[in-house]
CSV table of C-alpha atoms and ligand atoms in Angstrom, one decimal:
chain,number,residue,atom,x,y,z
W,8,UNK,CA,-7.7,-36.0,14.1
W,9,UNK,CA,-7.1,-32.3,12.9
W,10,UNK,CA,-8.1,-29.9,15.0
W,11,UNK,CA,-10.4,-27.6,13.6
W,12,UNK,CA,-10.4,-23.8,14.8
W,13,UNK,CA,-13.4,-21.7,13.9
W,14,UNK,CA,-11.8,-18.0,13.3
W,15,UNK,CA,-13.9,-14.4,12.1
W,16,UNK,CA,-14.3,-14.3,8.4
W,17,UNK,CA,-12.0,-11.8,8.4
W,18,UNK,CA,-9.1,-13.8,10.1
W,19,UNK,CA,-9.0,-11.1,12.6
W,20,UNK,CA,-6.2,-12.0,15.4
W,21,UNK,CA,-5.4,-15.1,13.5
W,22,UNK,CA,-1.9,-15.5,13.4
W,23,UNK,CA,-1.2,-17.1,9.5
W,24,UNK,CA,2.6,-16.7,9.3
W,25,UNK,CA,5.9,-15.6,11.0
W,26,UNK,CA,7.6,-12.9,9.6
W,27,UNK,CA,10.9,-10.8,10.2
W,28,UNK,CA,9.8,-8.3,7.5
W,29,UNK,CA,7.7,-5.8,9.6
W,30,UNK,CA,6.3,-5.4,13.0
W,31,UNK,CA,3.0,-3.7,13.3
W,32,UNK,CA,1.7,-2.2,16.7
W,33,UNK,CA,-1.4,-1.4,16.0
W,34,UNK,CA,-2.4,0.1,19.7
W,35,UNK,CA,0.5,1.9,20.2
W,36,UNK,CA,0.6,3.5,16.7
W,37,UNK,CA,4.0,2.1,15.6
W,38,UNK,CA,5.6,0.6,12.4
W,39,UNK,CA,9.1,-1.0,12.1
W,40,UNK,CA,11.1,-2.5,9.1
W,41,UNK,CA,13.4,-5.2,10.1
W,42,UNK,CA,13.3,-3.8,13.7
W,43,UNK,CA,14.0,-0.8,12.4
W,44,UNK,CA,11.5,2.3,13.5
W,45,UNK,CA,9.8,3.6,10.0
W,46,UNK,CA,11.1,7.1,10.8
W,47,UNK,CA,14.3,6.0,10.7
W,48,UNK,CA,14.0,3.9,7.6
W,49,UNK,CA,12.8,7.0,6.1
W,50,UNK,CA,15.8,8.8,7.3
W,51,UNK,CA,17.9,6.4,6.3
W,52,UNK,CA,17.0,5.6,2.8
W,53,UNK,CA,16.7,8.8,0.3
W,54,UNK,CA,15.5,6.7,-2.7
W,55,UNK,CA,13.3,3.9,-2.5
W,56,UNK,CA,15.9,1.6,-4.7
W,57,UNK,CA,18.0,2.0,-2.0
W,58,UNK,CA,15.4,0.0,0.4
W,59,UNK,CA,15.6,-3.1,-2.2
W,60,UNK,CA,18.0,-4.9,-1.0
W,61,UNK,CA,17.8,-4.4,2.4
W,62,UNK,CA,13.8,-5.0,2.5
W,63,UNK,CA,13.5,-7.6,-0.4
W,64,UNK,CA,16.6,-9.6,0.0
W,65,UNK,CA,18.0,-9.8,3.8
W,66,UNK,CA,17.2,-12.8,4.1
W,67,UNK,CA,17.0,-14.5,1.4
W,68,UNK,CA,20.0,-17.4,0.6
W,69,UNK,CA,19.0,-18.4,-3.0
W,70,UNK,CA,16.7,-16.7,-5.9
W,71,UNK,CA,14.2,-19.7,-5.7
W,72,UNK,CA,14.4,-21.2,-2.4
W,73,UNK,CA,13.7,-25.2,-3.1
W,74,UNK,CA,10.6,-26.5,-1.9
W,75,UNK,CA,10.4,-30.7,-1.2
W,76,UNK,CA,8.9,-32.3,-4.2
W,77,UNK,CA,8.1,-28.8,-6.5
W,78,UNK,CA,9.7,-26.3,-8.2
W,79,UNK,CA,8.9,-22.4,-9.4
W,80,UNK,CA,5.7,-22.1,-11.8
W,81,UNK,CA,8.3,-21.0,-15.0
W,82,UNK,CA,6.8,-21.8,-17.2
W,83,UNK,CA,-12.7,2.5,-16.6
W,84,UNK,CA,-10.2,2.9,-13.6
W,85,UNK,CA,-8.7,-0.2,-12.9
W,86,UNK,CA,-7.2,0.1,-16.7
W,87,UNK,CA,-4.2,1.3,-15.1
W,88,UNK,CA,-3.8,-1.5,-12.2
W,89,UNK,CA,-4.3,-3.5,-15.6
W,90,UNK,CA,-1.0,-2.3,-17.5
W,91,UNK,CA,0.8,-3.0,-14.5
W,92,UNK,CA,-0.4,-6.9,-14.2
W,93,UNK,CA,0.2,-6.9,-17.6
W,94,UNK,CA,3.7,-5.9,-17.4
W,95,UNK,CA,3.8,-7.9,-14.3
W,96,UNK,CA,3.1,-10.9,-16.4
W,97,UNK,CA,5.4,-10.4,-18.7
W,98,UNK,CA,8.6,-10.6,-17.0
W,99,UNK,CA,7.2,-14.3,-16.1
W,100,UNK,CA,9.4,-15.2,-19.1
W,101,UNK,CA,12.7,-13.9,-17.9
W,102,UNK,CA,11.4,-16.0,-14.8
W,103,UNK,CA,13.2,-17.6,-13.1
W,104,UNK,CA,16.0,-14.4,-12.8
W,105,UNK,CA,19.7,-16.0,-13.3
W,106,UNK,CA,20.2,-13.9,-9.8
W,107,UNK,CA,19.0,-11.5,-7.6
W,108,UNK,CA,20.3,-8.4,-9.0
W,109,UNK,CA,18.5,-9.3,-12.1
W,110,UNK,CA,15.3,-9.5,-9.7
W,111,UNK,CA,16.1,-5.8,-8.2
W,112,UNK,CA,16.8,-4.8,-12.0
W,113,UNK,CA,13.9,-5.9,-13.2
W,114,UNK,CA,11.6,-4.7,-9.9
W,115,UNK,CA,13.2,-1.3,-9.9
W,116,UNK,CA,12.5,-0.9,-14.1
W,117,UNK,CA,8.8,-1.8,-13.5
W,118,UNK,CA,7.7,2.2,-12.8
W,119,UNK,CA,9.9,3.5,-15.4
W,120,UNK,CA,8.5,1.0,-17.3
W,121,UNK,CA,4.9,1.7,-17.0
W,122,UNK,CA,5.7,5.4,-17.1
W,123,UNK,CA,7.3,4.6,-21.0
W,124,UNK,CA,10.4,6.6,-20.3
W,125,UNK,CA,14.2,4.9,-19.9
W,126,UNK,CA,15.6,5.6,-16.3
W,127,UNK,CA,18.9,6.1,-17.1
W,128,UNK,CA,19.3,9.8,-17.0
W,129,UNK,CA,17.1,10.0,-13.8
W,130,UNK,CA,18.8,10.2,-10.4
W,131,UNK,CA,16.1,8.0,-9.4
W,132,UNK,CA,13.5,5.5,-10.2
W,133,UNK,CA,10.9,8.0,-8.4
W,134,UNK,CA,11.6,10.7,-10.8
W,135,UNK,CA,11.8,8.5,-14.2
W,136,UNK,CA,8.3,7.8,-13.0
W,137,UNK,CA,7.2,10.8,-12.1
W,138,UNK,CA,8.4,12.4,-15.3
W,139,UNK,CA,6.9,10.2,-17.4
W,140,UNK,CA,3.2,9.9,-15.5
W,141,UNK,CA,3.3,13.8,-15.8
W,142,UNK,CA,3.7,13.8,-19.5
W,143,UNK,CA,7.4,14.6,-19.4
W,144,UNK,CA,7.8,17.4,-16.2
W,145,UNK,CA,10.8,16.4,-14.6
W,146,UNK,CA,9.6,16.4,-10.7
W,147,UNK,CA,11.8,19.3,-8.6
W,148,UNK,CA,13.7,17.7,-5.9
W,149,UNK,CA,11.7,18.3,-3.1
W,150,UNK,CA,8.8,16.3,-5.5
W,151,UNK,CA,11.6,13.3,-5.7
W,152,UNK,CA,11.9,13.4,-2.3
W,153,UNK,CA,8.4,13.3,-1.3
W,154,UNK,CA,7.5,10.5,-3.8
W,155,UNK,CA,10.7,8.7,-2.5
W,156,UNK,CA,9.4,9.1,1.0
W,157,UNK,CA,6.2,7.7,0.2
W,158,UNK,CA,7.4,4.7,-1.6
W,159,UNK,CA,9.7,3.8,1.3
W,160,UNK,CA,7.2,4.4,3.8
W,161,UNK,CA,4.7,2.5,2.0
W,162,UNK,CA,6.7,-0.7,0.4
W,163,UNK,CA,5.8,-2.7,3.4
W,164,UNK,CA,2.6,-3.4,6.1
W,165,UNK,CA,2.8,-7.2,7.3
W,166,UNK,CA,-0.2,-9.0,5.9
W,167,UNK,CA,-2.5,-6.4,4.4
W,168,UNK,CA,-4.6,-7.9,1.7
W,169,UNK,CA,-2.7,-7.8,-0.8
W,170,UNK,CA,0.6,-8.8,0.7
W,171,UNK,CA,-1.7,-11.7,2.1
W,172,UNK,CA,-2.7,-12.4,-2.0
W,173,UNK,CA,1.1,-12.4,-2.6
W,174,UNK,CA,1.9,-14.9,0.1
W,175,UNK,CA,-0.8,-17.1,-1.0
W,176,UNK,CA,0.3,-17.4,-4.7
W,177,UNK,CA,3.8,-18.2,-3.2
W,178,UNK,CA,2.7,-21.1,-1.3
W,179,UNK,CA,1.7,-22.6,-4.0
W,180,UNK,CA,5.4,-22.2,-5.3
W,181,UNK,CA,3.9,-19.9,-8.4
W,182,UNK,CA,6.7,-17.4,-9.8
W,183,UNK,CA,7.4,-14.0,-8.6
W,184,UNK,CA,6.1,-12.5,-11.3
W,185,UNK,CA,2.5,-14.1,-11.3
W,186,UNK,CA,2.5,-14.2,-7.7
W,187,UNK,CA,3.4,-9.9,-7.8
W,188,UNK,CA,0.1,-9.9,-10.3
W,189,UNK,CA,-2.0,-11.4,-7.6
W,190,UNK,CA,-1.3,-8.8,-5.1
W,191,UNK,CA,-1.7,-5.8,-7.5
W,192,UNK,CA,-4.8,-7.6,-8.7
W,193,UNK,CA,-5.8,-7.7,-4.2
W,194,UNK,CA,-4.3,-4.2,-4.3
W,195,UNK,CA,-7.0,-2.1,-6.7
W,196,UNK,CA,-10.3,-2.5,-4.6
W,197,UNK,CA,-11.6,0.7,-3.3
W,198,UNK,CA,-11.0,-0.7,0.5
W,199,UNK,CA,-7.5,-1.1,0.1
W,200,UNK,CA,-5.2,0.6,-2.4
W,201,UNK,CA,-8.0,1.9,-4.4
W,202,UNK,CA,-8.9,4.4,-1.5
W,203,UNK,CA,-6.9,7.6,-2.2
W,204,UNK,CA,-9.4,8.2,-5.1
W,205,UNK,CA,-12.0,8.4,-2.8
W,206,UNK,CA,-10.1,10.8,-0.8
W,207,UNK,CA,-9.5,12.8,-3.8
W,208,UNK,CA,-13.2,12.8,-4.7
W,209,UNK,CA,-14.5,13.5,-1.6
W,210,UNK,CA,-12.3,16.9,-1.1
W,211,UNK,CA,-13.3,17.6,-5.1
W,212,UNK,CA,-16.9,17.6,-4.0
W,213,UNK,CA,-16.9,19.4,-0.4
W,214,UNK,CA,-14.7,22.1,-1.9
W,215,UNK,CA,-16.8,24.9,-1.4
W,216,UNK,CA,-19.2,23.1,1.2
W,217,UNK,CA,-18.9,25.6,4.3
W,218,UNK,CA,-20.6,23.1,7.0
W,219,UNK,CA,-18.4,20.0,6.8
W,220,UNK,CA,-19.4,18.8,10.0
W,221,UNK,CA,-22.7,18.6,8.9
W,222,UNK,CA,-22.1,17.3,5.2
W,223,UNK,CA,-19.9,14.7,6.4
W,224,UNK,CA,-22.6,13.5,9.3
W,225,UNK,CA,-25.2,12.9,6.5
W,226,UNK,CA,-23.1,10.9,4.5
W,227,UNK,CA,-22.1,8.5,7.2
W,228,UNK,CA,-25.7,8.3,8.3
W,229,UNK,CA,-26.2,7.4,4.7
W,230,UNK,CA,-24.0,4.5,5.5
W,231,UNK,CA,-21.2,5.7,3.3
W,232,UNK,CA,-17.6,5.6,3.9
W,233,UNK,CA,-15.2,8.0,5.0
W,234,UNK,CA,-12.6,7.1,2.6
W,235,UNK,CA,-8.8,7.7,3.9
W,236,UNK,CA,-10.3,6.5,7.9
W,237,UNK,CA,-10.4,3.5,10.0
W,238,UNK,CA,-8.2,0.9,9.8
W,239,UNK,CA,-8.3,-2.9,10.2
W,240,UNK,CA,-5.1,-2.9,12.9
W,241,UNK,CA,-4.3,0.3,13.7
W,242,UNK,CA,-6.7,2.3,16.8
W,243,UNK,CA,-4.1,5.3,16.4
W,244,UNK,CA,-3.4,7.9,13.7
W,245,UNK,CA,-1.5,5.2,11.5
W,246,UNK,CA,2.4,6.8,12.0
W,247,UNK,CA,2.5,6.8,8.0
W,248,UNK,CA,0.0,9.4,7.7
W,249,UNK,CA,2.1,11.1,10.5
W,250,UNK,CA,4.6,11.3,8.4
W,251,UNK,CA,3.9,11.7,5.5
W,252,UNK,CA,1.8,14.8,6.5
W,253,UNK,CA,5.6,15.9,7.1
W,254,UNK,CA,6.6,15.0,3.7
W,255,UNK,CA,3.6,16.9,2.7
W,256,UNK,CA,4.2,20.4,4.7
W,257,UNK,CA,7.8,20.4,2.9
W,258,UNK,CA,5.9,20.8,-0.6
W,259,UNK,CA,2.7,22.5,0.8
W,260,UNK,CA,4.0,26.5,0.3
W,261,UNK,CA,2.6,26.7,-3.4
W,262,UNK,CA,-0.1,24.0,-2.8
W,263,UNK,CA,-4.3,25.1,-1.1
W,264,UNK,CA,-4.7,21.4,-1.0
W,265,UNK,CA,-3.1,21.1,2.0
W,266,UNK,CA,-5.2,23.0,3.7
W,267,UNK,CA,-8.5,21.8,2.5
W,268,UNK,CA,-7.1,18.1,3.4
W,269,UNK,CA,-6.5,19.9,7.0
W,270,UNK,CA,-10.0,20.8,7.6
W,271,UNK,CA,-11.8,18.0,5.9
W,272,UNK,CA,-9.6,15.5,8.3
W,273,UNK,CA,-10.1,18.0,11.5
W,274,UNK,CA,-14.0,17.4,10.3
W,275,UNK,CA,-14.1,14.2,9.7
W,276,UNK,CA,-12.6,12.7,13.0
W,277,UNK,CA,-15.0,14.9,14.5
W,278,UNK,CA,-18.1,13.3,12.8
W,279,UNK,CA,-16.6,9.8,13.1
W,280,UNK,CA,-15.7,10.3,16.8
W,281,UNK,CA,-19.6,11.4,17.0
W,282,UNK,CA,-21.3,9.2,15.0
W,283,UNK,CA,-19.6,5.7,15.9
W,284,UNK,CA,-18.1,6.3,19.8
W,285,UNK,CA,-17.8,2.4,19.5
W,286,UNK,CA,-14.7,2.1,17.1
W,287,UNK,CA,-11.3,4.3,17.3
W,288,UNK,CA,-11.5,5.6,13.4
W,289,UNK,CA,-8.2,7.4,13.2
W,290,UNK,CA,-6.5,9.1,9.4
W,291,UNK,CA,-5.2,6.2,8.0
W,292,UNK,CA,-1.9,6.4,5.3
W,293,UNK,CA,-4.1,6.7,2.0
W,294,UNK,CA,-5.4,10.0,3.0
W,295,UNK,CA,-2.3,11.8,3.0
W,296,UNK,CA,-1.2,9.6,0.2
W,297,UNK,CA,-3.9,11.0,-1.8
W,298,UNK,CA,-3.4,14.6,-0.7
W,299,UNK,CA,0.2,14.4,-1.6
W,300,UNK,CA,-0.1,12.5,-4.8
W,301,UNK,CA,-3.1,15.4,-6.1
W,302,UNK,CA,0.4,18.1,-4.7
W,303,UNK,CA,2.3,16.1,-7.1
W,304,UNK,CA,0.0,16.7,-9.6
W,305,UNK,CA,-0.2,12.5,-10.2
W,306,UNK,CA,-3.9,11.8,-12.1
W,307,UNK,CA,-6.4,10.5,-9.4
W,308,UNK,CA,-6.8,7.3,-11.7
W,309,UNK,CA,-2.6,6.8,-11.2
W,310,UNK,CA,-2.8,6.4,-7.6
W,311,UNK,CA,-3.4,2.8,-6.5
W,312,UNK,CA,-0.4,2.1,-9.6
W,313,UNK,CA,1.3,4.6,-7.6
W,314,UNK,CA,0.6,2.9,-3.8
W,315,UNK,CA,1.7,-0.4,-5.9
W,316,UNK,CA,4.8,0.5,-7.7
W,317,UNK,CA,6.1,1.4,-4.0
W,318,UNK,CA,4.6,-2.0,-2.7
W,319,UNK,CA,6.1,-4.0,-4.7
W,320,UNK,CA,9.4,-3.7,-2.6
W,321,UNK,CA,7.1,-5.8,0.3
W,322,UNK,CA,5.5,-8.3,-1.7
W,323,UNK,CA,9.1,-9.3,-2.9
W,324,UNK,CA,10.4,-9.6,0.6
W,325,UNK,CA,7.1,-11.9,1.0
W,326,UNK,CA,7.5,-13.8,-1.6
W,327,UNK,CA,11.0,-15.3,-0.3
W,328,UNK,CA,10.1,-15.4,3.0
W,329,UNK,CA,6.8,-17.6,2.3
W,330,UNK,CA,8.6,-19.8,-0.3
W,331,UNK,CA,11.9,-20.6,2.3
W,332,UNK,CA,9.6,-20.8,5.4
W,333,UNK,CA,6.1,-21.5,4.6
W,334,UNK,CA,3.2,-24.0,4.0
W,335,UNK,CA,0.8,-24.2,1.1
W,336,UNK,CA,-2.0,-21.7,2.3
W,337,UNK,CA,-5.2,-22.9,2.4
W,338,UNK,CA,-7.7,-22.4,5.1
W,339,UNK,CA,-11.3,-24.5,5.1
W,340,UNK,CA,-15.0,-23.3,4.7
W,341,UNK,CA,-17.6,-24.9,6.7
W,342,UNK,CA,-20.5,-25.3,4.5
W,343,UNK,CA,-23.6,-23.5,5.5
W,344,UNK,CA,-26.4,-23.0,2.2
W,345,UNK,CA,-27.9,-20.1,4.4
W,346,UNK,CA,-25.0,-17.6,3.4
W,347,UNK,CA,-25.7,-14.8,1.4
W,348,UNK,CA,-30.2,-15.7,0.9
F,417,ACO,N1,-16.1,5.8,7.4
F,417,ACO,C1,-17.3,5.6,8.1
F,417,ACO,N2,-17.5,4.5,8.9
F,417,ACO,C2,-16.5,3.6,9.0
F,417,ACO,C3,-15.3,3.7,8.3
F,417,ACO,C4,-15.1,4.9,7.5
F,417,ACO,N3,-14.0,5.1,6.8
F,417,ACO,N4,-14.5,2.7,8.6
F,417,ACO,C5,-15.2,1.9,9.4
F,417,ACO,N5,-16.4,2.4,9.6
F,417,ACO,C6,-17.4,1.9,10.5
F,417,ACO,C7,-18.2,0.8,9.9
F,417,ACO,O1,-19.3,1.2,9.1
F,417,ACO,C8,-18.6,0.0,11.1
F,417,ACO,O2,-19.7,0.7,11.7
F,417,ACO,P1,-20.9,-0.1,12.4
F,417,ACO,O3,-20.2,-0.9,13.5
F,417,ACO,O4,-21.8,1.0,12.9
F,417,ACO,O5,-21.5,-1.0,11.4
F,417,ACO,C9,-17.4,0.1,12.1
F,417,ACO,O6,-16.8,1.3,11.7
F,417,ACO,C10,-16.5,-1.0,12.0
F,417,ACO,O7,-16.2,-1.2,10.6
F,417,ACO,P2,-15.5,-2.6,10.0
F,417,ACO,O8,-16.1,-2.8,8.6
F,417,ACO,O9,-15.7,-3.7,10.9
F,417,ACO,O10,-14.0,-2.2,9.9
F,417,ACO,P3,-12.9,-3.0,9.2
F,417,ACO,O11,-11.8,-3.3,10.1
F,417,ACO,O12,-13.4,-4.1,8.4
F,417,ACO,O13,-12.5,-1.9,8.1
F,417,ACO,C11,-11.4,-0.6,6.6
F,417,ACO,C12,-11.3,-1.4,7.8
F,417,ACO,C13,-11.9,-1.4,5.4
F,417,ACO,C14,-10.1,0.1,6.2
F,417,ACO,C15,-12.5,0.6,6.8
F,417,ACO,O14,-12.1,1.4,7.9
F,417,ACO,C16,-12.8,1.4,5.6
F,417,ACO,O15,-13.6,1.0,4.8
F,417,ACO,N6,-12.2,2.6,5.5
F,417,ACO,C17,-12.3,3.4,4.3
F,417,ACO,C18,-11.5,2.9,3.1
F,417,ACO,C19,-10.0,3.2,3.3
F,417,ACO,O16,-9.6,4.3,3.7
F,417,ACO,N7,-9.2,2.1,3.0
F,417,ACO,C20,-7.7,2.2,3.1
F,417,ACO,C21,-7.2,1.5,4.3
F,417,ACO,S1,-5.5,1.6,4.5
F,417,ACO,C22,-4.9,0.6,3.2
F,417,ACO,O17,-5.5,-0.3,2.7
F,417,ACO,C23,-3.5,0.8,2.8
C-alpha cells in the first residue's frame, strides 16, 4: 500500500529532491555552489558566463540525458517577463541543441537578446545587456562588475519557486526551453522575483517621510508587506544581501540611494523586530538587488527580467540534474470541498 505523508501546503521541510548544485543553510546564514562558499564563487568568477559551465554543466554526461520509455518534448508589468518567455519559447525550435556549447551559446545570447543589441563587441554579456536596457550607455566597469556580481550571486538558490517550476517541467521530460519558460513564468510574482519593485516603490514613496519608524509600523499593522524582508529558509541576513551591499558601496560615491536604502532597512528591521517578535525577518537578496539595480539606473519594470536573466544559469543546472536523476513530480491533494468558502 503507498504510504501517504500529509506535509504543510507549503512543503516546508519536505525534502523533494537531492541535489549537488547548492547547499543552503538557512540558520547559519550560509550559501555554497558546488561546495563552494558564495564569496568565493564571487571571487572566483568575474563575469557570469564564466559560471556557465561550471554551474550548468558539471555534471551533466549528455545534452538530453535518456529517460526509460520517453524522450525530450521537441517538438502592464509583467510585459517584460513576457518577452523573455517568449524568446524562451522560441529557441524550442533549435531544441534539442546538437551540444552543450550550443546550449551555453544560446543561454548566454538570451540577455543580449532581449536587450536587442549583438554581444560581440561587449567584454561581457552583463554589459551587452546593460547597454542595451539603458538605451545604448555602455555600463562603466565598476557597473559591469556589479551586474556581474549580482548575476553570479544570484544564478542559483536550491529549490526556490521557481527553480521548483523548472524541475517540475523537467520531470515530465519537457524541453529546456519550455521548461526555462515555466520558471520565469514562477519567477514574476511579487513574492518572489517580482519583489525588488516593491522595494523600489516603497523607498520612492517614504522619500521625504522623516518618521520611518512610525510610517513603516502602520503599514505592517495594515497587514502589508515589507517588501525586500523575510524569507522562507533563511532566519539570518541572507549572505547575498551581505554581499551585494559590498558590491553596492563600490558604486555608492555618486549614488543618495544608498543611503536612503541604509535607513529605510535600519527602520524596517526595527519595526519588524517590534511588531512580529515571533518570526526572525532579516534583509533578504531582493532588497539590495533593487537598490543596486535603481544605482544602475535599470527601469524598476526591468528588474525581475534582470533577477531572471542571472537565474537562468540555475534553472539549467536543474534541468539536467532532474532529467538524469529524477522522478516525474507529482505530489497528491486530499480532497476537502471546505477550502477556500
Ligand atoms: N513584511 C511584513 N511581515 C512579514 C513579511 C514582510 N516582508 N514577511 C513575513 N511577514 C510576516 C507574515 O505576515 C506573518 O505574520 P503573522 O504570523 O503575524 O501572520 C509571518 O511573518 C510569517 O509569514 P509567512 O507568510 O509564513 O512567511 P513565508 O515563509 O511564507 O514568507 C516570504 C516568505 C514570502 C518571502 C515573505 O517573507 C514575504 O512576503 N516577503 C516580502 C516579499 C519578498 O521580499 N520576497 C522576496 C523573497 S527572496 C526571493 O524570492 C528571491
Amino acid at each position: 500500500m503507498m504510504m501517504i505523508i500529509t506535509v504543510p501546503a507549503g512543503l516546508e521541510g519536505v525534502v523533494v529532491a537531492e541535489t549537488a548544485i547548492s547547499l543552503i543553510d538557512g540558520e547559519q546564514g550560509r550559501l555554497s555552489y558546488r561546495g563552494v562558499d558564495i564569496q568565493e564563487v564571487v571571487n572566483r568568477f568575474g563575469r557570469w558566463e564564466d559560471l556557465l559551465p561550471w554551474l550548468v554543466l558539471s555534471q551533466v554526461t549528455e545534452v538530453v540525458p535518456s529517460c526509460d520509455g520517453c524522450r525530450a518534448g521537441d517538438g502592464g508589468t509583467d510585459e517584460p517577463m513576457v518577452r523573455l518567455i517568449r524568446l524562451l519559447i522560441d529557441g524550442q525550435s533549435r531544441w534539442p541543441f546538437k551540444d552543450n556549447g550550443s546550449e551555453l551559446t544560446w543561454l548566454a545570447s538570451l540577455p543580449p537578446r532581449f536587450a536587442g543589441v549583438d554581444p560581440s563587441g561587449f567584454s561581457s554579456v552583463a554589459a551587452a545587456y546593460l547597454t542595451g536596457i539603458r538605451g545604448g550607455r555602455p555600463p562603466t566597469a565598476a557597473e559591469e562588475r556589479a551586474l556581474n556580481a549580482y548575476w553570479v550571486m544570484s544564478a542559483e538558490h536550491g529549490l526556490n519557486a521557481s527553480t521548483f517550476a523548472v524541475r517540475v517541467a523537467a520531470s515530465t521530460a519537457s524541453s529546456l526551453p519550455l521548461a526555462l519558460a515555466a520558471g520565469v513564468a514562477a519567477l514574476a510574482g511579487p513574492l518572489h522575483g517580482g519583489a525588488p519593485e516593491g522595494v523600489l516603490a516603497l523607498l520612492q514613496e517614504t522619500q521625504d517621510v522623516d518618521d520611518l519608524d512610525h510610517y513603516l509600523t502602520e503599514k505592517v499593522l495594515n497587514g502589508e508587506r515589507l517588501m525586500g524582508f523575510g524569507h522562507r529558509v533563511y532566519r539570518t541576513r541572507d549572505p547575498r544581501a551581505e554581499a551585494l551591499s559590498q558590491v553596492f558601496r563600490d558604486l555608492a560615491s555618486d549614488h543618495d540611494v544608498v543611503d536612503r536604502a541604509l535607513r529605510l532597512e535600519e527602520s524596517a528591521l526595527r519595526v519588524l523586530g517590534q511588531q512580529k517578535p515571533n518570526r526572525p525577518l532579516q534583509t533578504n537578496v531582493e532588497y539590495y538587488a533593487a537598490v543596486l539595480m535603481e544605482a544602475l539606473g535599470i527601469a524598476p519594470e526591468l528588474c525581475p527580467v534582470t533577477f531572471a536573466c542571472g537565474r537562468l544559469a540555475g534553472y539549467a543546472a536543474h534541468y539536467h540534474e532532474q532529467r538524469a536523476t529524477g522522478r516525474l513530480i507529482r505530489p497528491l491533494a486530499s480532497y476537502n470541498p471546505a477550502v477556500g468558502q
